[in-house]
């Protein structure tokens, strides 16, 4: 009898199209460009992927972490993956093939994942004292239904942008969420090709004990998208759906998501928060958490809060009104406006430089940094931090790496 022909097996990396929120994080993270996408799916090229694992932790949903044992010659092609609405089941592999693949000296990539040594600019570990986050309790296939308790426009009526504060109530269903976590919104209906819409992620803007303290509800900050990245008219599916919701409507949601962008739970930890536009959502949640803690915790245990918040004009700043009422001894707040007539443009990084001493002093302490908002601001903010540290004789590169490793430096930009 002939010996079975040698079959090389690989552990093929796949992305779950039902859970993926198309945020592009995996494609940006992959050090060897093995991940690509079309207008619908994110896919992994089996010929390129070396299972380095660099893309696994940054993925906010866990859709990235799927693997199938496949014969190398029969791995799913990019075309096949692009056509999927859901992941295929693991195929049965014939016992002879497995035996051959397990032979010493065999080539297949069946080993454990190796973690890429490259340092991510953002922590993938949570602060050491963060509360335990629940994740993936509800999915695209098994969502939770929330009821709209309120939906109001945050930006002035004559402001260019239409930003909404939307409160969702969970009744007596279990939906625990922490500041900094996100939820997936599943818009009803189908896209132009007749497929169900994929879910979109939004950070919660309320603290863990509810938008209204003690209530099982949360809030979102949503800007109505009316144009695409090139400025051409285009209506965002989820944002328009959310902004048009009426009180009493129901919404399908997945989540919670997020295991690292969490706030420290221990006393005296300082927060340095930098955000633009609707990136203010997690900052509002964290600030409100700290404000509520003042009722039960000595003021001096609350740690310092330093906020840099950028918007086009004061009329376009979500939460401008309520934020302005917070006392200066509770939060040191710096607002940057970029489009006020007859005023020079100011960005958050400019305000950080102006307040360089306060930033530098905070970086010397037990401080946790949170950045959220436009992708474009990341570079400017990093340069400002570098320059502020340089001026005060600190090594930013070393401090940054230390903060990342200690779960003290968190970035969420899109
Ligand atoms: P936006 O109104 O377009 O911009 C906010 C401010 O940022 C403006 O003053 C803008 O100035 C300024 N800005 C632009 N480029 C900058 C740069 N390179 N450095 C510093 N500041 C810069 O913001 P938005 O539309 O609300 O967008 C916020 C972002 O946050 C979105 O990408 C959104 O996806 C993301 N986000 C949202 C949530 C959520 O839960 N809703 C959560 C996380 C992240 P200009 O006058 O120059 O435009």
Short mmCIF file of C-alpha atoms and ligand atoms in Angstrom, two decimals:
data_model
loop_
_atom_site.label_atom_id
_atom_site.label_comp_id
_atom_site.label_asym_id
_atom_site.label_seq_id
_atom_site.Cartn_x
_atom_site.Cartn_y
_atom_site.Cartn_z
CA UNK A 1 0.00 0.00 0.00
CA UNK A 2 1.30 3.46 -0.88
CA UNK A 3 2.05 5.94 1.92
CA UNK A 4 -0.36 8.90 1.96
CA UNK A 5 0.80 11.91 0.00
CA UNK A 6 2.27 14.62 2.25
CA UNK A 7 -0.25 17.40 2.87
CA UNK A 8 1.00 20.59 4.43
CA UNK A 9 -1.48 22.11 6.82
CA UNK A 10 -1.59 25.73 7.81
CA UNK A 11 -3.43 27.56 10.54
CA UNK A 12 -5.27 30.04 8.34
CA UNK A 13 -6.06 33.41 9.84
CA UNK A 14 -9.56 34.70 9.08
CA UNK A 15 -11.66 37.73 10.06
CA UNK A 16 -15.30 37.26 11.07
CA UNK A 17 -17.39 39.46 8.73
CA UNK A 18 -20.34 39.32 11.10
CA UNK A 19 -18.48 40.95 13.97
CA UNK A 20 -15.93 43.13 12.13
CA UNK A 21 -16.75 46.85 12.30
CA UNK A 22 -14.43 47.76 9.40
CA UNK A 23 -12.37 50.19 11.49
CA UNK A 24 -9.19 49.40 9.49
CA UNK A 25 -7.14 48.88 12.66
CA UNK A 26 -5.95 45.40 11.56
CA UNK A 27 -4.90 46.58 8.12
CA UNK A 28 -2.99 49.48 9.66
CA UNK A 29 -1.35 47.22 12.24
CA UNK A 30 -0.26 44.35 10.01
CA UNK A 31 3.50 44.78 9.59
CA UNK A 32 3.62 42.80 6.33
CA UNK A 33 0.49 44.07 4.54
CA UNK A 34 -1.25 40.70 4.67
CA UNK A 35 -4.63 42.27 5.47
CA UNK A 36 -6.68 44.03 2.85
CA UNK A 37 -10.33 44.96 2.25
CA UNK A 38 -12.97 45.91 -0.29
CA UNK A 39 -16.06 48.02 0.31
CA UNK A 40 -17.44 45.29 2.55
CA UNK A 41 -15.02 42.73 4.03
CA UNK A 42 -11.58 42.70 5.66
CA UNK A 43 -9.57 39.65 4.59
CA UNK A 44 -6.20 38.00 5.23
CA UNK A 45 -3.86 36.77 2.51
CA UNK A 46 -2.83 33.25 3.55
CA UNK A 47 0.28 33.44 1.35
CA UNK A 48 1.54 36.48 3.25
CA UNK A 49 0.27 36.03 6.84
CA UNK A 50 2.97 34.73 9.21
CA UNK A 51 0.70 34.50 12.28
CA UNK A 52 2.74 37.17 14.06
CA UNK A 53 -0.33 38.20 16.06
CA UNK A 54 0.35 41.95 15.84
CA UNK A 55 -3.22 42.57 14.69
CA UNK A 56 -4.93 40.51 17.40
CA UNK A 57 -4.85 42.73 20.47
CA UNK A 58 -5.63 46.09 18.82
CA UNK A 59 -8.86 44.74 17.27
CA UNK A 60 -11.70 46.31 19.26
CA UNK A 61 -14.23 43.53 18.61
CA UNK A 62 -12.35 40.22 18.56
CA UNK A 63 -13.51 39.60 14.96
CA UNK A 64 -9.82 39.28 14.06
CA UNK A 65 -9.10 36.21 16.16
CA UNK A 66 -10.34 33.31 13.98
CA UNK A 67 -8.35 30.39 12.69
CA UNK A 68 -9.00 27.34 10.54
CA UNK A 69 -6.69 24.43 9.99
CA UNK A 70 -6.48 24.07 6.23
CA UNK A 71 -4.41 22.23 3.66
CA UNK A 72 -1.94 24.84 2.39
CA UNK A 73 -2.98 24.24 -1.19
CA UNK A 74 -6.67 24.61 -0.31
CA UNK A 75 -6.52 27.74 1.85
CA UNK A 76 -9.38 30.18 1.40
CA UNK A 77 -8.52 32.70 -1.30
CA UNK A 78 -9.01 36.45 -0.94
CA UNK A 79 -11.88 36.27 -3.44
CA UNK A 80 -13.63 33.63 -1.35
CA UNK A 81 -13.19 35.64 1.86
CA UNK A 82 -14.46 38.82 0.20
CA UNK A 83 -17.70 37.05 -0.71
CA UNK A 84 -18.48 35.81 2.81
CA UNK A 85 -21.31 36.98 5.02
CA UNK A 86 -20.20 34.62 7.76
CA UNK A 87 -17.20 32.43 8.52
CA UNK A 88 -17.21 28.86 7.20
CA UNK A 89 -17.15 25.99 9.68
CA UNK A 90 -13.87 24.15 10.24
CA UNK A 91 -13.58 21.52 7.51
CA UNK A 92 -12.89 17.94 8.45
CA UNK A 93 -9.25 17.14 7.73
CA UNK A 94 -8.47 13.53 6.95
CA UNK A 95 -6.60 11.72 9.71
CA UNK A 96 -3.75 10.72 7.35
CA UNK A 97 -3.13 14.36 6.51
CA UNK A 98 -2.91 15.32 10.16
CA UNK A 99 -0.46 12.52 10.82
CA UNK A 100 1.76 13.65 7.98
CA UNK A 101 1.62 17.28 9.05
CA UNK A 102 2.60 16.41 12.60
CA UNK A 103 5.80 14.70 11.44
CA UNK A 104 8.95 16.36 12.80
CA UNK A 105 10.55 18.59 10.21
CA UNK A 106 7.21 19.34 8.61
CA UNK A 107 6.81 22.92 7.46
CA UNK A 108 3.28 23.88 8.44
CA UNK A 109 2.59 26.91 10.60
CA UNK A 110 0.67 25.04 13.26
CA UNK A 111 2.59 26.47 16.20
CA UNK A 112 1.39 28.87 18.83
CA UNK A 113 1.12 32.53 17.94
CA UNK A 114 4.20 34.61 18.45
CA UNK A 115 3.68 38.13 19.70
CA UNK A 116 5.29 40.74 17.53
CA UNK A 117 8.03 42.60 19.34
CA UNK A 118 7.15 45.97 17.81
CA UNK A 119 5.81 48.38 20.42
CA UNK A 120 2.34 49.63 19.68
CA UNK A 121 1.91 53.37 20.22
CA UNK A 122 -1.09 52.64 22.41
CA UNK A 123 -1.49 50.36 25.40
CA UNK A 124 -3.06 47.01 24.79
CA UNK A 125 -3.12 46.39 28.50
CA UNK A 126 -5.64 48.03 30.77
CA UNK A 127 -4.62 50.15 33.78
CA UNK A 128 -3.66 47.76 36.58
CA UNK A 129 -6.60 48.83 38.73
CA UNK A 130 -9.28 48.98 36.01
CA UNK A 131 -12.56 47.29 36.82
CA UNK A 132 -13.26 43.96 35.12
CA UNK A 133 -14.78 44.62 31.67
CA UNK A 134 -17.48 42.35 30.30
CA UNK A 135 -17.14 41.87 26.54
CA UNK A 136 -19.05 40.23 23.68
CA UNK A 137 -22.14 39.47 25.77
CA UNK A 138 -24.24 40.28 22.71
CA UNK A 139 -23.36 39.77 19.05
CA UNK A 140 -24.58 40.55 15.56
CA UNK A 141 -26.37 37.20 15.54
CA UNK A 142 -27.67 37.50 19.09
CA UNK A 143 -28.03 41.23 19.77
CA UNK A 144 -29.64 43.02 22.68
CA UNK A 145 -32.53 45.43 22.16
CA UNK A 146 -32.44 48.82 23.86
CA UNK A 147 -35.14 51.48 23.92
CA UNK A 148 -34.43 55.12 23.09
CA UNK A 149 -35.05 57.14 26.22
CA UNK A 150 -34.04 60.45 24.66
CA UNK A 151 -32.35 61.96 21.64
CA UNK A 152 -31.37 65.60 21.52
CA UNK A 153 -29.11 67.78 19.46
CA UNK A 154 -26.03 68.97 21.32
CA UNK A 155 -24.72 71.45 18.78
CA UNK A 156 -26.37 74.84 18.27
CA UNK A 157 -29.20 74.94 15.71
CA UNK A 158 -27.17 77.10 13.34
CA UNK A 159 -23.97 75.08 13.81
CA UNK A 160 -22.58 73.26 10.78
CA UNK A 161 -22.43 69.89 12.51
CA UNK A 162 -25.40 68.01 13.92
CA UNK A 163 -24.19 66.12 17.00
CA UNK A 164 -26.67 64.16 19.09
CA UNK A 165 -26.76 62.91 22.64
CA UNK A 166 -28.71 59.66 22.57
CA UNK A 167 -29.80 57.79 25.69
CA UNK A 168 -30.51 54.07 25.39
CA UNK A 169 -32.28 52.12 28.12
CA UNK A 170 -31.79 48.40 28.76
CA UNK A 171 -34.73 47.84 31.14
CA UNK A 172 -33.99 44.79 33.24
CA UNK A 173 -31.49 43.22 30.81
CA UNK A 174 -27.85 42.76 31.85
CA UNK A 175 -25.61 45.15 29.93
CA UNK A 176 -22.66 46.15 32.12
CA UNK A 177 -20.39 48.76 30.57
CA UNK A 178 -17.34 50.69 31.72
CA UNK A 179 -16.13 54.15 30.76
CA UNK A 180 -14.00 53.85 27.60
CA UNK A 181 -15.82 50.76 26.30
CA UNK A 182 -17.86 50.75 23.09
CA UNK A 183 -21.03 49.21 21.77
CA UNK A 184 -21.91 48.05 18.25
CA UNK A 185 -24.99 49.58 16.64
CA UNK A 186 -26.72 47.35 14.09
CA UNK A 187 -28.62 49.54 11.64
CA UNK A 188 -31.79 47.88 10.28
CA UNK A 189 -32.15 47.05 6.60
CA UNK A 190 -29.70 46.14 3.89
CA UNK A 191 -27.00 47.85 1.85
CA UNK A 192 -27.01 48.48 -1.90
CA UNK A 193 -26.08 44.86 -2.59
CA UNK A 194 -28.94 43.54 -0.46
CA UNK A 195 -26.74 42.41 2.43
CA UNK A 196 -27.51 43.36 6.03
CA UNK A 197 -25.62 46.43 7.20
CA UNK A 198 -22.56 45.69 9.30
CA UNK A 199 -22.46 47.13 12.79
CA UNK A 200 -20.80 50.41 13.69
CA UNK A 201 -18.99 51.12 16.91
CA UNK A 202 -19.64 54.00 19.30
CA UNK A 203 -17.90 54.81 22.57
CA UNK A 204 -20.22 55.23 25.52
CA UNK A 205 -20.43 58.77 26.85
CA UNK A 206 -21.83 57.84 30.26
CA UNK A 207 -20.27 56.30 33.36
CA UNK A 208 -20.68 52.70 34.53
CA UNK A 209 -23.66 53.42 36.77
CA UNK A 210 -25.75 54.87 33.97
CA UNK A 211 -26.39 58.09 32.13
CA UNK A 212 -28.72 58.76 34.99
CA UNK A 213 -27.02 57.52 38.15
CA UNK A 214 -28.49 54.20 39.24
CA UNK A 215 -30.38 53.62 35.97
CA UNK A 216 -29.69 50.80 33.52
CA UNK A 217 -29.03 53.16 30.62
CA UNK A 218 -26.15 54.68 28.68
CA UNK A 219 -25.53 57.55 26.30
CA UNK A 220 -23.81 57.94 22.93
CA UNK A 221 -22.37 60.98 21.17
CA UNK A 222 -23.18 60.77 17.46
CA UNK A 223 -22.36 63.19 14.68
CA UNK A 224 -24.59 63.01 11.61
CA UNK A 225 -22.34 62.10 8.67
CA UNK A 226 -23.43 63.90 5.51
CA UNK A 227 -20.31 63.66 3.38
CA UNK A 228 -17.59 61.15 2.61
CA UNK A 229 -13.86 61.57 3.25
CA UNK A 230 -13.50 63.52 0.00
CA UNK A 231 -16.23 65.98 0.97
CA UNK A 232 -18.77 64.57 -1.49
CA UNK A 233 -22.38 64.31 -0.24
CA UNK A 234 -22.95 60.89 1.35
CA UNK A 235 -25.23 59.93 4.22
CA UNK A 236 -23.65 57.78 6.93
CA UNK A 237 -25.87 54.74 7.48
CA UNK A 238 -25.61 54.35 11.24
CA UNK A 239 -25.16 58.00 12.21
CA UNK A 240 -28.26 59.13 10.31
CA UNK A 241 -30.23 56.18 11.65
CA UNK A 242 -29.20 57.06 15.22
CA UNK A 243 -29.67 60.83 14.90
CA UNK A 244 -33.22 60.29 13.55
CA UNK A 245 -34.32 57.92 16.32
CA UNK A 246 -37.36 58.96 18.34
CA UNK A 247 -38.04 58.35 21.99
CA UNK A 248 -39.54 54.85 22.36
CA UNK A 249 -37.84 53.42 19.26
CA UNK A 250 -35.84 50.23 19.73
CA UNK A 251 -32.24 49.62 18.62
CA UNK A 252 -30.29 46.38 18.12
CA UNK A 253 -26.87 46.42 19.75
CA UNK A 254 -23.84 44.19 20.23
CA UNK A 255 -21.09 44.35 22.84
CA UNK A 256 -19.82 45.56 25.16
CA UNK A 257 -16.41 45.86 23.45
CA UNK A 258 -13.00 46.99 24.65
CA UNK A 259 -10.61 45.55 27.20
CA UNK A 260 -7.87 48.16 27.53
CA UNK A 261 -9.16 51.73 27.02
CA UNK A 262 -10.39 51.75 30.61
CA UNK A 263 -9.89 54.13 33.49
CA UNK A 264 -7.90 53.35 36.63
CA UNK A 265 -9.95 52.47 39.68
CA UNK A 266 -7.44 53.42 42.37
CA UNK A 267 -7.40 56.66 44.32
CA UNK A 268 -5.11 59.51 43.30
CA UNK A 269 -4.63 58.40 39.69
CA UNK A 270 -4.50 61.42 37.38
CA UNK A 271 -6.19 61.54 33.97
CA UNK A 272 -4.75 63.46 31.02
CA UNK A 273 -7.51 63.53 28.38
CA UNK A 274 -7.07 64.82 24.83
CA UNK A 275 -9.97 64.74 22.38
CA UNK A 276 -11.53 66.29 19.30
CA UNK A 277 -15.23 66.50 18.39
CA UNK A 278 -17.23 63.40 19.19
CA UNK A 279 -14.03 61.80 20.52
CA UNK A 280 -15.20 63.54 23.70
CA UNK A 281 -17.54 60.61 24.44
CA UNK A 282 -15.15 58.56 26.64
CA UNK A 283 -13.82 61.74 28.29
CA UNK A 284 -17.33 62.70 29.32
CA UNK A 285 -17.84 59.21 30.76
CA UNK A 286 -14.59 59.32 32.74
CA UNK A 287 -15.10 62.90 33.94
CA UNK A 288 -18.62 62.12 35.12
CA UNK A 289 -17.41 58.98 36.90
CA UNK A 290 -14.87 61.10 38.78
CA UNK A 291 -17.47 63.77 39.53
CA UNK A 292 -19.81 61.18 41.04
CA UNK A 293 -16.98 59.68 43.09
CA UNK A 294 -16.57 63.04 44.85
CA UNK A 295 -19.73 62.23 46.79
CA UNK A 296 -18.17 59.25 48.51
CA UNK A 297 -14.45 59.91 48.26
CA UNK A 298 -12.28 62.61 49.80
CA UNK A 299 -11.52 65.33 47.25
CA UNK A 300 -7.77 64.83 47.54
CA UNK A 301 -8.13 61.13 46.60
CA UNK A 302 -9.76 61.96 43.29
CA UNK A 303 -6.56 62.59 41.35
CA UNK A 304 -6.11 65.45 38.89
CA UNK A 305 -8.05 65.81 35.66
CA UNK A 306 -6.48 67.70 32.77
CA UNK A 307 -8.55 67.98 29.58
CA UNK A 308 -7.70 69.30 26.11
CA UNK A 309 -10.77 69.42 23.90
CA UNK A 310 -10.84 70.56 20.26
CA UNK A 311 -13.82 71.66 18.17
CA UNK A 312 -14.49 73.97 15.27
CA UNK A 313 -16.35 76.57 17.38
CA UNK A 314 -17.93 76.69 20.81
CA UNK A 315 -21.33 76.07 19.14
CA UNK A 316 -19.95 72.79 17.74
CA UNK A 317 -18.42 71.51 20.94
CA UNK A 318 -20.38 68.55 22.28
CA UNK A 319 -21.03 68.98 26.01
CA UNK A 320 -19.69 72.51 26.02
CA UNK A 321 -22.44 73.78 28.31
CA UNK A 322 -22.27 71.12 31.07
CA UNK A 323 -18.47 71.00 30.92
CA UNK A 324 -18.13 74.70 31.50
CA UNK A 325 -19.99 74.35 34.76
CA UNK A 326 -17.39 72.02 36.26
CA UNK A 327 -15.25 73.86 38.82
CA UNK A 328 -11.63 74.58 37.95
CA UNK A 329 -10.42 72.77 41.08
CA UNK A 330 -12.12 69.60 39.79
CA UNK A 331 -10.88 69.73 36.18
CA UNK A 332 -8.27 71.85 34.40
CA UNK A 333 -9.90 72.33 31.01
CA UNK A 334 -8.40 73.76 27.83
CA UNK A 335 -10.65 74.27 24.80
CA UNK A 336 -9.20 74.67 21.32
CA UNK A 337 -11.35 76.22 18.59
CA UNK A 338 -10.25 75.98 14.98
CA UNK A 339 -12.84 77.91 13.00
CA UNK A 340 -13.81 81.02 14.94
CA UNK A 341 -13.96 84.00 12.57
CA UNK A 342 -11.16 86.53 13.11
CA UNK A 343 -9.32 84.20 15.48
CA UNK A 344 -6.23 82.16 14.70
CA UNK A 345 -6.88 78.45 14.36
CA UNK A 346 -6.14 76.54 17.57
CA UNK A 347 -5.73 72.77 17.85
CA UNK A 348 -5.47 70.66 21.01
CA UNK A 349 -1.73 70.26 20.49
CA UNK A 350 -1.34 74.08 20.53
CA UNK A 351 -3.22 74.28 23.82
CA UNK A 352 -1.06 71.48 25.22
CA UNK A 353 2.09 73.42 24.38
CA UNK A 354 0.65 76.51 26.07
CA UNK A 355 -0.07 74.48 29.17
CA UNK A 356 3.21 72.59 28.85
CA UNK A 357 4.17 72.93 32.50
CA UNK A 358 0.86 71.45 33.73
CA UNK A 359 1.21 68.58 31.22
CA UNK A 360 4.81 67.94 32.22
CA UNK A 361 4.00 67.93 35.93
CA UNK A 362 1.18 65.49 35.40
CA UNK A 363 3.41 63.17 33.37
CA UNK A 364 5.73 63.00 36.40
CA UNK A 365 2.93 61.53 38.51
CA UNK A 366 0.64 58.51 38.54
CA UNK A 367 -1.01 59.59 35.31
CA UNK A 368 -3.08 57.82 32.65
CA UNK A 369 -3.32 59.35 29.16
CA UNK A 370 -6.38 59.04 26.91
CA UNK A 371 -6.51 60.33 23.34
CA UNK A 372 -9.68 60.07 21.26
CA UNK A 373 -10.95 61.63 18.06
CA UNK A 374 -9.62 62.40 14.61
CA UNK A 375 -6.78 60.25 13.35
CA UNK A 376 -5.05 63.39 12.08
CA UNK A 377 -4.49 64.83 15.55
CA UNK A 378 -2.40 61.89 16.73
CA UNK A 379 0.82 63.11 15.15
CA UNK A 380 0.39 66.65 16.45
CA UNK A 381 -0.37 65.43 19.97
CA UNK A 382 2.61 63.07 20.01
CA UNK A 383 4.90 65.87 18.81
CA UNK A 384 3.55 68.20 21.50
CA UNK A 385 4.19 65.58 24.21
CA UNK A 386 7.72 65.04 22.89
CA UNK A 387 8.47 68.78 22.88
CA UNK A 388 6.95 69.37 26.32
CA UNK A 389 9.07 66.57 27.76
CA UNK A 390 12.20 67.84 26.00
CA UNK A 391 11.73 71.30 27.50
CA UNK A 392 11.53 69.88 30.99
CA UNK A 393 14.46 67.51 30.46
CA UNK A 394 12.41 64.32 30.18
CA UNK A 395 12.95 61.54 27.67
CA UNK A 396 9.56 61.21 25.98
CA UNK A 397 10.43 58.08 24.00
CA UNK A 398 11.37 56.22 27.18
CA UNK A 399 8.43 57.56 29.17
CA UNK A 400 6.00 56.75 26.36
CA UNK A 401 7.22 53.17 26.08
CA UNK A 402 6.95 52.78 29.88
CA UNK A 403 3.43 54.20 29.93
CA UNK A 404 2.35 51.91 27.10
CA UNK A 405 3.79 48.88 28.88
CA UNK A 406 2.04 49.89 32.12
CA UNK A 407 -1.36 50.39 30.48
CA UNK A 408 -1.14 54.15 31.00
CA UNK A 409 -1.27 55.42 27.41
CA UNK A 410 -4.41 54.87 25.37
CA UNK A 411 -5.32 56.04 21.88
CA UNK A 412 -8.59 55.63 20.01
CA UNK A 413 -8.66 57.56 16.75
CA UNK A 414 -10.49 57.08 13.46
P1 LIG B 1 -14.47 67.55 13.82
O1 LIG B 1 -15.61 68.35 14.30
O2 LIG B 1 -14.32 67.36 12.36
O3 LIG B 1 -13.10 68.13 14.34
C1 LIG B 1 -12.91 68.46 15.67
C2 LIG B 1 -11.74 69.41 15.78
O4 LIG B 1 -10.51 68.74 15.48
C3 LIG B 1 -11.85 70.58 14.80
O5 LIG B 1 -11.52 71.73 15.50
C4 LIG B 1 -10.84 70.23 13.77
O6 LIG B 1 -10.28 71.37 13.11
C5 LIG B 1 -9.77 69.59 14.62
N1 LIG B 1 -8.73 68.94 13.85
C6 LIG B 1 -8.73 68.59 12.54
N2 LIG B 1 -7.53 68.10 12.19
C7 LIG B 1 -6.75 68.14 13.29
C8 LIG B 1 -5.39 67.79 13.55
N3 LIG B 1 -4.61 67.28 12.62
N4 LIG B 1 -4.92 67.98 14.81
C9 LIG B 1 -5.71 68.48 15.77
N5 LIG B 1 -7.00 68.85 15.59
C10 LIG B 1 -7.51 68.68 14.36
O7 LIG B 1 -14.49 66.16 14.55
P2 LIG B 1 -15.58 65.03 14.50
O8 LIG B 1 -16.25 65.03 13.17
O9 LIG B 1 -16.44 65.14 15.70
O10 LIG B 1 -14.68 63.74 14.56
C11 LIG B 1 -14.26 63.16 15.71
C12 LIG B 1 -13.62 61.83 15.42
O11 LIG B 1 -13.77 61.05 16.59
C13 LIG B 1 -14.27 61.04 14.29
O12 LIG B 1 -13.24 60.55 13.47
C14 LIG B 1 -14.99 59.93 15.03
O13 LIG B 1 -15.05 58.74 14.27
C15 LIG B 1 -14.09 59.75 16.22
N6 LIG B 1 -14.67 59.07 17.38
C16 LIG B 1 -15.98 59.16 17.69
C17 LIG B 1 -16.47 58.44 18.77
C18 LIG B 1 -17.92 58.41 19.13
O14 LIG B 1 -18.27 57.64 20.02
N7 LIG B 1 -18.78 59.17 18.50
C19 LIG B 1 -15.60 57.69 19.55
C20 LIG B 1 -14.26 57.65 19.22
C21 LIG B 1 -13.81 58.37 18.13
P3 LIG B 1 -10.59 71.79 11.59
O15 LIG B 1 -11.30 73.10 11.71
O16 LIG B 1 -9.25 71.95 10.95
O17 LIG B 1 -11.44 70.74 10.94
#
